PDB file of C-alpha atoms and ligand atoms in Angstrom:
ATOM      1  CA  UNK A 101       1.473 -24.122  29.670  1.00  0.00           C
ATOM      2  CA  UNK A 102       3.280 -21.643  32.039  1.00  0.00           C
ATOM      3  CA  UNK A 103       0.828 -20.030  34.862  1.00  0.00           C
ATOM      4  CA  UNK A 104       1.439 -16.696  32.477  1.00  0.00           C
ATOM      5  CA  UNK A 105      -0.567 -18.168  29.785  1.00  0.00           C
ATOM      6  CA  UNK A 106      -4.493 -19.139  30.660  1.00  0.00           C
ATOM      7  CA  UNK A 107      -5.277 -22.153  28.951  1.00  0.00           C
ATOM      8  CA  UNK A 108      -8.261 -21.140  26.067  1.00  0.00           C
ATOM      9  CA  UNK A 109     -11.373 -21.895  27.202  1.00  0.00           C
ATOM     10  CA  UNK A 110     -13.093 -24.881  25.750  1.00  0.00           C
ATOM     11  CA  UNK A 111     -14.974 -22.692  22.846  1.00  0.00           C
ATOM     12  CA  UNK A 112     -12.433 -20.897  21.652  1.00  0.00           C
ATOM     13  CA  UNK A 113     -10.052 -24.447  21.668  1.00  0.00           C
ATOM     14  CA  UNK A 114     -12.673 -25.872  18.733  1.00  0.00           C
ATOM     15  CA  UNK A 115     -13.013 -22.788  17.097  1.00  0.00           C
ATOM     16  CA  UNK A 116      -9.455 -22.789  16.425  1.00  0.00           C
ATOM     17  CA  UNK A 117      -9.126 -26.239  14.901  1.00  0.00           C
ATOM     18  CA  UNK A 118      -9.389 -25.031  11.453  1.00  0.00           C
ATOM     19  CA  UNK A 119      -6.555 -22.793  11.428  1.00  0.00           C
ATOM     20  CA  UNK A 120      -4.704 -25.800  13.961  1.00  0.00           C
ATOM     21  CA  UNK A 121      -5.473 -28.072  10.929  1.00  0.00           C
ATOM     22  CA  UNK A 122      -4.506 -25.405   7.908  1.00  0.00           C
ATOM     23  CA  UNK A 123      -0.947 -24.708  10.031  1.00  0.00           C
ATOM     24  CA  UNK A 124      -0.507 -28.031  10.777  1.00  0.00           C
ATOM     25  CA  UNK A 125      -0.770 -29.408   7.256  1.00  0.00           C
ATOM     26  CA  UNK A 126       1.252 -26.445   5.960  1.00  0.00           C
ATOM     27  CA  UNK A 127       3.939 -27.316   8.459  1.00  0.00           C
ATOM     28  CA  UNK A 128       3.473 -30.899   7.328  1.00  0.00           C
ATOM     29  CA  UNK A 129       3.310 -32.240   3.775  1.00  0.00           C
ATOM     30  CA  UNK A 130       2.712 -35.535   4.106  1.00  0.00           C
ATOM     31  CA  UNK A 131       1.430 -35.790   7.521  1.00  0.00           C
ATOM     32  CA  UNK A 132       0.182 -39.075   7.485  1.00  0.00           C
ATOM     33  CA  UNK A 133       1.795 -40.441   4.247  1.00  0.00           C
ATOM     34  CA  UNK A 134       1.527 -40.737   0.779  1.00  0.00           C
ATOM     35  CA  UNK A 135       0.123 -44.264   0.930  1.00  0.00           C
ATOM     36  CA  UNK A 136      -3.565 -44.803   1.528  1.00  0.00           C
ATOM     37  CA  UNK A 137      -4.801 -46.047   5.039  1.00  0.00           C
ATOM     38  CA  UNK A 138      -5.781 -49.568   5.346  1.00  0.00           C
ATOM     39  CA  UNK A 139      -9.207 -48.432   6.103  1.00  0.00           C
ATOM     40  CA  UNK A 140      -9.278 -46.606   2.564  1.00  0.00           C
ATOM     41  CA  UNK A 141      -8.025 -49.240   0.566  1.00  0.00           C
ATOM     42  CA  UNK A 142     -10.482 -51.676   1.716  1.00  0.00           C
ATOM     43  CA  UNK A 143     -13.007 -49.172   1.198  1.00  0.00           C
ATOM     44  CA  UNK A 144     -11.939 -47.960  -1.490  1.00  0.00           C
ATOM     45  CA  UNK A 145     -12.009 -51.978  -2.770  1.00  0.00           C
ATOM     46  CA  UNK A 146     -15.579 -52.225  -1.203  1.00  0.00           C
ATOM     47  CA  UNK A 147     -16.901 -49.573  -3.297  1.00  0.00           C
ATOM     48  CA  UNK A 148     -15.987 -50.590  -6.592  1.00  0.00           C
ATOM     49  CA  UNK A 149     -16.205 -54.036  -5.581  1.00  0.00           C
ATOM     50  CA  UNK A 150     -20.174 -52.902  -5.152  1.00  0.00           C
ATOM     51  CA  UNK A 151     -20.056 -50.927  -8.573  1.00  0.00           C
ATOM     52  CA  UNK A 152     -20.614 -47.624  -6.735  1.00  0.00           C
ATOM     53  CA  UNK A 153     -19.242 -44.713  -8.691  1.00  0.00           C
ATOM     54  CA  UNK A 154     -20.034 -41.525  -6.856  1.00  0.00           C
ATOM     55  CA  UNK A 155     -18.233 -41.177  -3.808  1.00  0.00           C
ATOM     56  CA  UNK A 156     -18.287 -37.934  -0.832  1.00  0.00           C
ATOM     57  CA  UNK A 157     -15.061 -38.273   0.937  1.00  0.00           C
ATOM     58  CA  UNK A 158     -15.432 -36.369   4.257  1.00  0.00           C
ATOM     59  CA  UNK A 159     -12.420 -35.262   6.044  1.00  0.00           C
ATOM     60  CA  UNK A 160     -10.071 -35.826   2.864  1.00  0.00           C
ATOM     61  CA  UNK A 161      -7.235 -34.332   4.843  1.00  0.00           C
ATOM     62  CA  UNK A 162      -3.728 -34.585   2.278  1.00  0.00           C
ATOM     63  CA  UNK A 163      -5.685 -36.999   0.158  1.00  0.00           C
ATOM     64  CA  UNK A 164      -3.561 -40.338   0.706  1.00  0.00           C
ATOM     65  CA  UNK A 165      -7.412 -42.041   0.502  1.00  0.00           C
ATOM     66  CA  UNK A 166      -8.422 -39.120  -2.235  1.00  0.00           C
ATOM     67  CA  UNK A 167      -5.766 -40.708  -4.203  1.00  0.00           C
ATOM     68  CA  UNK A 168      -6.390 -44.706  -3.304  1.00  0.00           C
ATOM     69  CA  UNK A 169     -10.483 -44.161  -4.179  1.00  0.00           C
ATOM     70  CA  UNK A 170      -9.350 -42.231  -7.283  1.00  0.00           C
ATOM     71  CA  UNK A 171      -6.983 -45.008  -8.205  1.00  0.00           C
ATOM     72  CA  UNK A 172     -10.117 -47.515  -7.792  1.00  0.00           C
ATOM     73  CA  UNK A 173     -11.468 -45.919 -11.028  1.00  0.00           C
ATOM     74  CA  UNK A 174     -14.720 -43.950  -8.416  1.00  0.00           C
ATOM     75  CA  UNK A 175     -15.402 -40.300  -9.041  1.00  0.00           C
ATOM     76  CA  UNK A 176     -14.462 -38.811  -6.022  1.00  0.00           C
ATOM     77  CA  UNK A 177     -15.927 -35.022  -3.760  1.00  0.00           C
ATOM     78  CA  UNK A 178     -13.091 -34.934  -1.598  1.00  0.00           C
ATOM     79  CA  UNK A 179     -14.346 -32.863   1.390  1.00  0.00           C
ATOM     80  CA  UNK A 180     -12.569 -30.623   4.514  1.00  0.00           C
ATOM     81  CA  UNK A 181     -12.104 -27.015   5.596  1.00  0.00           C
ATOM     82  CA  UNK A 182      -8.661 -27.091   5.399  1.00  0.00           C
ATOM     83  CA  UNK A 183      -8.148 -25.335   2.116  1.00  0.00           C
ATOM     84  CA  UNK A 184      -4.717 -25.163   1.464  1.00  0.00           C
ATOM     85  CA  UNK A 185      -4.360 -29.282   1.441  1.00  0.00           C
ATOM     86  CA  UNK A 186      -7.467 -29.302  -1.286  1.00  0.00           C
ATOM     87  CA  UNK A 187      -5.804 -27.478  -3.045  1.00  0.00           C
ATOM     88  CA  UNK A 188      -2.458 -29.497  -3.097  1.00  0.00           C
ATOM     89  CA  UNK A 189      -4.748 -32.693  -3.633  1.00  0.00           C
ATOM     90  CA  UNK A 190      -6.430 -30.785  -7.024  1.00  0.00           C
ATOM     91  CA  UNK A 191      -2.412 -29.953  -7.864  1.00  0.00           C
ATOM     92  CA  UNK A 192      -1.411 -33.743  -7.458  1.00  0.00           C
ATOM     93  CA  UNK A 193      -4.408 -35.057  -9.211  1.00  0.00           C
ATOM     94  CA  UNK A 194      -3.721 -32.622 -12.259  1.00  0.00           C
ATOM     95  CA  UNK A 195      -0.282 -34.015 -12.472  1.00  0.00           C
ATOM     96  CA  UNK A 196      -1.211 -37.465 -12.389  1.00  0.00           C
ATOM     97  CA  UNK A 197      -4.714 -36.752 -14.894  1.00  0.00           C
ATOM     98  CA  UNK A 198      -7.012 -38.103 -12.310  1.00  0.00           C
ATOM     99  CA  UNK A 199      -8.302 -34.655 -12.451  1.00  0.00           C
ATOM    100  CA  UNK A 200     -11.242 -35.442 -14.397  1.00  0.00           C
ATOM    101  CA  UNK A 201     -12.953 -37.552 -11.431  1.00  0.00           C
ATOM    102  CA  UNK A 202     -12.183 -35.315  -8.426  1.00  0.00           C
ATOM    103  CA  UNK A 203     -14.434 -32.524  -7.443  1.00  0.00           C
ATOM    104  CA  UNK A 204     -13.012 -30.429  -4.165  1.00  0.00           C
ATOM    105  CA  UNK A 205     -14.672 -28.363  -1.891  1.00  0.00           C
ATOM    106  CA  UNK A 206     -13.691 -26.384   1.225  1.00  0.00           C
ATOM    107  CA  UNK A 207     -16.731 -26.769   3.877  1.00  0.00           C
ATOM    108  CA  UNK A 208     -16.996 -26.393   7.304  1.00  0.00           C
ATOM    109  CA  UNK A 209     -19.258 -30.214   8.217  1.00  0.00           C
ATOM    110  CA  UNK A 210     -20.735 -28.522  10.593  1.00  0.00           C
ATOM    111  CA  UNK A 211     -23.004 -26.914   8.363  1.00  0.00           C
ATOM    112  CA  UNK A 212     -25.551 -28.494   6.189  1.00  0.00           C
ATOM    113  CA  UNK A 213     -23.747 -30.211   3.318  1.00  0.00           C
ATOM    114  CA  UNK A 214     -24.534 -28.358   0.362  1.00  0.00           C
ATOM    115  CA  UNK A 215     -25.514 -31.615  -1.887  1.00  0.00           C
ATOM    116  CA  UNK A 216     -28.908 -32.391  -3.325  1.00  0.00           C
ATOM    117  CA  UNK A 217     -30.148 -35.312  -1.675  1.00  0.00           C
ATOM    118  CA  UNK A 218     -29.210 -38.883  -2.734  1.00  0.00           C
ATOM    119  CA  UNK A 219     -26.590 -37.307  -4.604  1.00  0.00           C
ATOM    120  CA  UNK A 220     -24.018 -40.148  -3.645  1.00  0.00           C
ATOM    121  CA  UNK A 221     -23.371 -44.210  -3.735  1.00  0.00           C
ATOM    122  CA  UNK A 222     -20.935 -43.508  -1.184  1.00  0.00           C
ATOM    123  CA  UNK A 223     -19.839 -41.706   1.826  1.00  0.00           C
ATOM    124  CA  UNK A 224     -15.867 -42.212   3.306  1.00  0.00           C
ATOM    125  CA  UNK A 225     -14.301 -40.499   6.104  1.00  0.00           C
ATOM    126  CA  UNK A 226     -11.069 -41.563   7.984  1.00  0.00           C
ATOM    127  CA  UNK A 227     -10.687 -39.738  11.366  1.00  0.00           C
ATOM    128  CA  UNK A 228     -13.093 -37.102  10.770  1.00  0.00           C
ATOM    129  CA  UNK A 229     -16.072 -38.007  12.804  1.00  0.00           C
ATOM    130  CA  UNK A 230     -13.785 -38.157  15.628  1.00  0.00           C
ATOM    131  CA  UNK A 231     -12.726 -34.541  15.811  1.00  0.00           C
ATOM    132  CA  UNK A 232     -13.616 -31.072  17.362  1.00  0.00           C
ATOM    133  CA  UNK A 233     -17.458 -32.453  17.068  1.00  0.00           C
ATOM    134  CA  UNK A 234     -20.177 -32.509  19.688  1.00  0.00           C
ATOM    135  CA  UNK A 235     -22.462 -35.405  19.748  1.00  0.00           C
ATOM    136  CA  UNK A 236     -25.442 -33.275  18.364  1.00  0.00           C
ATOM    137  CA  UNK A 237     -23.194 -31.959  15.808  1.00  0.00           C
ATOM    138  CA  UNK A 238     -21.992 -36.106  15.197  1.00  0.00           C
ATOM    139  CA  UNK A 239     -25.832 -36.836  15.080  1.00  0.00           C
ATOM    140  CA  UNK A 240     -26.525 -33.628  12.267  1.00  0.00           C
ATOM    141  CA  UNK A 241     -24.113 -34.481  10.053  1.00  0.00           C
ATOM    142  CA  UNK A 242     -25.165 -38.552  10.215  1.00  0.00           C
ATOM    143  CA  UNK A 243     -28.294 -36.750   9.273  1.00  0.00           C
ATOM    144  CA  UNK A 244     -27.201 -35.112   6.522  1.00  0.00           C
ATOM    145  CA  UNK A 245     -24.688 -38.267   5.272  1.00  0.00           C
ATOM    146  CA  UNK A 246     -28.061 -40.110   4.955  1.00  0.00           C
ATOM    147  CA  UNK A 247     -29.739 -37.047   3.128  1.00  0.00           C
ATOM    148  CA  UNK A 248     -26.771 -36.865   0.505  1.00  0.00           C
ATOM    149  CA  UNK A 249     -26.423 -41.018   0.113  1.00  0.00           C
ATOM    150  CA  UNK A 250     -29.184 -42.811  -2.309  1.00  0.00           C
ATOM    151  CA  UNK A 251     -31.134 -45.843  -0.617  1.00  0.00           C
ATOM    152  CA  UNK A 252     -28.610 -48.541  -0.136  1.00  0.00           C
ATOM    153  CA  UNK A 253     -25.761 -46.188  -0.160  1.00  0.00           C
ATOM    154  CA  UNK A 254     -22.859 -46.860   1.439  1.00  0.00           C
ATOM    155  CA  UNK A 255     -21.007 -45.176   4.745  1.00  0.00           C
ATOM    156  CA  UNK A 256     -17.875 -46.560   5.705  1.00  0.00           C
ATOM    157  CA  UNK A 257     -16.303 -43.933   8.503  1.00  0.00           C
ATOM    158  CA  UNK A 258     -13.422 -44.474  11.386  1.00  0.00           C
ATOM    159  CA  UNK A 259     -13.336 -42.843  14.476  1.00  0.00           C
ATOM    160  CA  UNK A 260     -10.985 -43.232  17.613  1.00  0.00           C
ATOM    161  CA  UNK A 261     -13.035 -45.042  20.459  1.00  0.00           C
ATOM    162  CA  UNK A 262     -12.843 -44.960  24.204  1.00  0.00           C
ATOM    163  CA  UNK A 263     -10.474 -47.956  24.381  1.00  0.00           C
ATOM    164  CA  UNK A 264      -7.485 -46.120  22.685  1.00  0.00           C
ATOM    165  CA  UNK A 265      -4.551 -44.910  25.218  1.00  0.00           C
ATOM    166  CA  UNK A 266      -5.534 -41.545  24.841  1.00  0.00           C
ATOM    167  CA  UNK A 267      -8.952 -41.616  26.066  1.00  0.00           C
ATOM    168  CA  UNK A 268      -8.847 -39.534  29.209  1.00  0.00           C
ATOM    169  CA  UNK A 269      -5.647 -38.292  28.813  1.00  0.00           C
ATOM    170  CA  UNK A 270      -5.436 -34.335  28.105  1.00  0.00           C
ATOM    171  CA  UNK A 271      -7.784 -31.542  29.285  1.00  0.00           C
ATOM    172  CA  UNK A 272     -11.064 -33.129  29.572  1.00  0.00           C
ATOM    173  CA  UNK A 273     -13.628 -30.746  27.373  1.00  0.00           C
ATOM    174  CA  UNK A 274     -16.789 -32.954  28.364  1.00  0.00           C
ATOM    175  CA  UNK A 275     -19.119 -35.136  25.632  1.00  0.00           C
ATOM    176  CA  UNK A 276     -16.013 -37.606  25.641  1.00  0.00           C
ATOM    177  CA  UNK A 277     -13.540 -34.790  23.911  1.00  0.00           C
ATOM    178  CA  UNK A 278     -10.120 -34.432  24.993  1.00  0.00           C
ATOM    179  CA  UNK A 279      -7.241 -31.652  24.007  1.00  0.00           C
ATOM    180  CA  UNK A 280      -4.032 -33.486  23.620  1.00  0.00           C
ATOM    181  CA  UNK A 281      -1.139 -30.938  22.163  1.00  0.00           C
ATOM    182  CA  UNK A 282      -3.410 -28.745  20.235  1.00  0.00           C
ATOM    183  CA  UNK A 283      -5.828 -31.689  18.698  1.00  0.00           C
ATOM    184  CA  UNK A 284      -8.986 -32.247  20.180  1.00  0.00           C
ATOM    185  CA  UNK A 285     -10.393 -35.871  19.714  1.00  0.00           C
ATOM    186  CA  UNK A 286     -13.849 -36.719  20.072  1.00  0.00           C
ATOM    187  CA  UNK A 287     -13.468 -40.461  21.431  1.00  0.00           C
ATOM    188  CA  UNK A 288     -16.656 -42.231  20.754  1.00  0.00           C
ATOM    189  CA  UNK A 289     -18.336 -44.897  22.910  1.00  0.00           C
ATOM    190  CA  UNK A 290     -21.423 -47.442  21.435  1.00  0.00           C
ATOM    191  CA  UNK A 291     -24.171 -45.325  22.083  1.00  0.00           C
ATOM    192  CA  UNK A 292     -22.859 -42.796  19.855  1.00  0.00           C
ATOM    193  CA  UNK A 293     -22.045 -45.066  17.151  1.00  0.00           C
ATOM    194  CA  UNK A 294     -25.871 -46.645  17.557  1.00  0.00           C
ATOM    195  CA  UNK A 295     -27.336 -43.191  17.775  1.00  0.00           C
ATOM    196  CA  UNK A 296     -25.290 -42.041  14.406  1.00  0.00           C
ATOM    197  CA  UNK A 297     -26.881 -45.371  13.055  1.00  0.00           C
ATOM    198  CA  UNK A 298     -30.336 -44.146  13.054  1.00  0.00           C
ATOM    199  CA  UNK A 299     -31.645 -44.543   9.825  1.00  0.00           C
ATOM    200  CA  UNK A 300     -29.045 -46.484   8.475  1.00  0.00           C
ATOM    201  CA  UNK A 301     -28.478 -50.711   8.819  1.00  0.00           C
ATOM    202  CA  UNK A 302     -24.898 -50.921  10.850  1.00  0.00           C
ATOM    203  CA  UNK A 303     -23.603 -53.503   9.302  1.00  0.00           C
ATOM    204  CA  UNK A 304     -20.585 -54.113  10.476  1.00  0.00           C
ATOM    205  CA  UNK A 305     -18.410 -52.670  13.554  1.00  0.00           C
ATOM    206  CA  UNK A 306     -14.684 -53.690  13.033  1.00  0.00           C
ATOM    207  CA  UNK A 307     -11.091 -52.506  15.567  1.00  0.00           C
ATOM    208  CA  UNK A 308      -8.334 -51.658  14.480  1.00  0.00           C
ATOM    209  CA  UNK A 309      -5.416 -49.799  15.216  1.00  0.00           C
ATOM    210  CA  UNK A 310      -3.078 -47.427  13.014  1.00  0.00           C
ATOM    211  CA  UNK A 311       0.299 -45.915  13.703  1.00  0.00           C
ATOM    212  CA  UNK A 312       2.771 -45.640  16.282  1.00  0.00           C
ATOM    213  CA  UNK A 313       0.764 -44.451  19.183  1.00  0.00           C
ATOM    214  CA  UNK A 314      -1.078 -46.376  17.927  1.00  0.00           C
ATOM    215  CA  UNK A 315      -4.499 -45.185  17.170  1.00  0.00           C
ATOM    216  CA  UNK A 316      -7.438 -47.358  18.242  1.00  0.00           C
ATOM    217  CA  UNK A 317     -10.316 -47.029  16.008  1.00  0.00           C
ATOM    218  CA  UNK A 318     -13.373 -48.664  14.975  1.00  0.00           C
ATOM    219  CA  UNK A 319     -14.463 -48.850  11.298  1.00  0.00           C
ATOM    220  CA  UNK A 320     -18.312 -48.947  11.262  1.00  0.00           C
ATOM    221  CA  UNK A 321     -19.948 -49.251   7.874  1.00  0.00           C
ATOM    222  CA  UNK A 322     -23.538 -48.712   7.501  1.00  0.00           C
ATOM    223  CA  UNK A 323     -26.300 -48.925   5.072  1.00  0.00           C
ATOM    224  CA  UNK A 324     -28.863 -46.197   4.066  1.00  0.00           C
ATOM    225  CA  UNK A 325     -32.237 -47.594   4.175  1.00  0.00           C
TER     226      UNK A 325
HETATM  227  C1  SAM P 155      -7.261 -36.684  11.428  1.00  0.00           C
HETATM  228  S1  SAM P 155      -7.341 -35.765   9.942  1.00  0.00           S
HETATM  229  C2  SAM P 155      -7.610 -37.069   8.782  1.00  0.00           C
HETATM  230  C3  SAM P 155      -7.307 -36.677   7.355  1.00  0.00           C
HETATM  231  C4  SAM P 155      -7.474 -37.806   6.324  1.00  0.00           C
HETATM  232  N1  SAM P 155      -8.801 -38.378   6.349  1.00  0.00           N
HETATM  233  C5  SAM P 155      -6.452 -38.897   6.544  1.00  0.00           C
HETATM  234  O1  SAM P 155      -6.771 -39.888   7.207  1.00  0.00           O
HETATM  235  O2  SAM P 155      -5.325 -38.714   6.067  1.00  0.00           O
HETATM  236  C6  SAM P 155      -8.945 -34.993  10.091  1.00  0.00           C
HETATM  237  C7  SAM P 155      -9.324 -34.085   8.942  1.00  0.00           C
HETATM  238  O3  SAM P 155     -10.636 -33.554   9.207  1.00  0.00           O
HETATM  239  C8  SAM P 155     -10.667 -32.174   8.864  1.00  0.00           C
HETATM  240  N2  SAM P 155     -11.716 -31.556   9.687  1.00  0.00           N
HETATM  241  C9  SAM P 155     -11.764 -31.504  11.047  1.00  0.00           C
HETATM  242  N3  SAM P 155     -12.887 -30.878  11.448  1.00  0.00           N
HETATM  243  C10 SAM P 155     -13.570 -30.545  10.313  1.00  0.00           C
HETATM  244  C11 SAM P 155     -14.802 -29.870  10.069  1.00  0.00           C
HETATM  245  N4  SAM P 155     -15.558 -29.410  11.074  1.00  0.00           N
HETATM  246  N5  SAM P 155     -15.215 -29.720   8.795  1.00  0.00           N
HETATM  247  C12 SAM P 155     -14.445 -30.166   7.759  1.00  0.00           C
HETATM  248  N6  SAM P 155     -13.251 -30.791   7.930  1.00  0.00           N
HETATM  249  C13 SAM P 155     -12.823 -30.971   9.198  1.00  0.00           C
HETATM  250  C14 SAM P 155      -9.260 -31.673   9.171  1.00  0.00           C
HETATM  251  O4  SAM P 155      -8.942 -30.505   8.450  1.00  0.00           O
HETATM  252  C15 SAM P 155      -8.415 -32.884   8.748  1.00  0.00           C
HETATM  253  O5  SAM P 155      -8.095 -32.804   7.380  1.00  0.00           O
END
């Protein structure tokens, strides 16, 4: 950044994610692939494996998991603010008559998540936990994930964690986020995973790493009580 050009203070940095995202994406087609994750085939192979049938996918981004849960025969609310890529996923999943089991919707998970409660077998989110979040706003939405999943529900979510490469690197925001290039990560530590926990049974804490950076991550999946 040249001394002409204040960096934007921390608040106004996470405000403008959304539109960072919505740019980004537009900029971007296939961002991170047509292919799903490794983390969403396996859940999406969980899931059915478990005969769960209604799943809230948080974070859906360009849908490469959208599209692996879909193709896993589960009826799938594929979740973000960025609107524009929901609305490619809804064009792709028209074309390929999946259409019928995918519900979109443009929110903001910062807010309440307008669901009746237990309205889900399901919850899965790749990478969205780790962004522009604080840790209250981590700990109200784990809230909410529980209020939305039935007893014995499912959450399967990935998150970047303090041992990846990145973690420290960038303008240090405080609560363990970092700005790196425009993104800002929220890196998560144990504590936060255990407090996000509350109310669920962890069941399982797994690393892993994904791209060329690469990305270290940890899969948790938890059980609502
Ligand atoms: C790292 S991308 C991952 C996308 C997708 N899960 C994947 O792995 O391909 C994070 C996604 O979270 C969305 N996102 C970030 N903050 C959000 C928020 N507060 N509410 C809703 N979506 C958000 C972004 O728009 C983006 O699609």
């Amino acid at each position: 950044m040249s001394p002409e050009q204040p960096a934007p203070d921390p608040g106004a940095l996470v405000a403008g994610q959304r539109q960072h995202w919505e740019t980004t994406f537009a900029a971007n087609p296939q961002m991170y692939g047509t292919e799903p994750s490794e983390a969403g085939r396996s859940a999406a192979s969980r899931f059915a494996a478990e005969g769960l049938s209604r799943v809230l996918e948080l974070g859906a981004g360009q849908g490469r998991d959208t599209f692996g849960l879909l193709g896993a025969g589960l009826e799938v609310t594929a979740l973000d603010y960025a609107a524009g890529s929901l609305a490619g996923i809804r064009d792709e999943a028209g074309r390929a008559g999946l259409a019928g089991r995918l519900t979109t919707l443009t929110h903001d998970v910062r807010q309440p998540l307008p669901f009746a409660d237990a309205s889900f077998d399901a919850c899965y989110s790749h990478m969205l936990f780790t962004m522009a979040l604080a840790s209250d706003e981590l700990a109200a939405l784990a809230g909410e994930v529980h209020r939305v999943l039935r007893p014995g529900g499912l959450c399967i979510y990935t998150v970047r964690h303090v041992g990846d490469a990145h973690y420290g690197a960038g303008r240090d925001l405080g609560d363990n986020l970092f700005e790196n290039g425009g993104f800002v990560v929220h890196f998560f530590d144990r504590t936060l995973v255990d407090r996000l926990a509350e109310g669920f049974e962890l069941e399982d804490l797994t690393a892993f790493e994904e791209g060329d950076l690469p990305r270290r991550l940890w899969r948790i999946t938890m059980r609502r009580r």
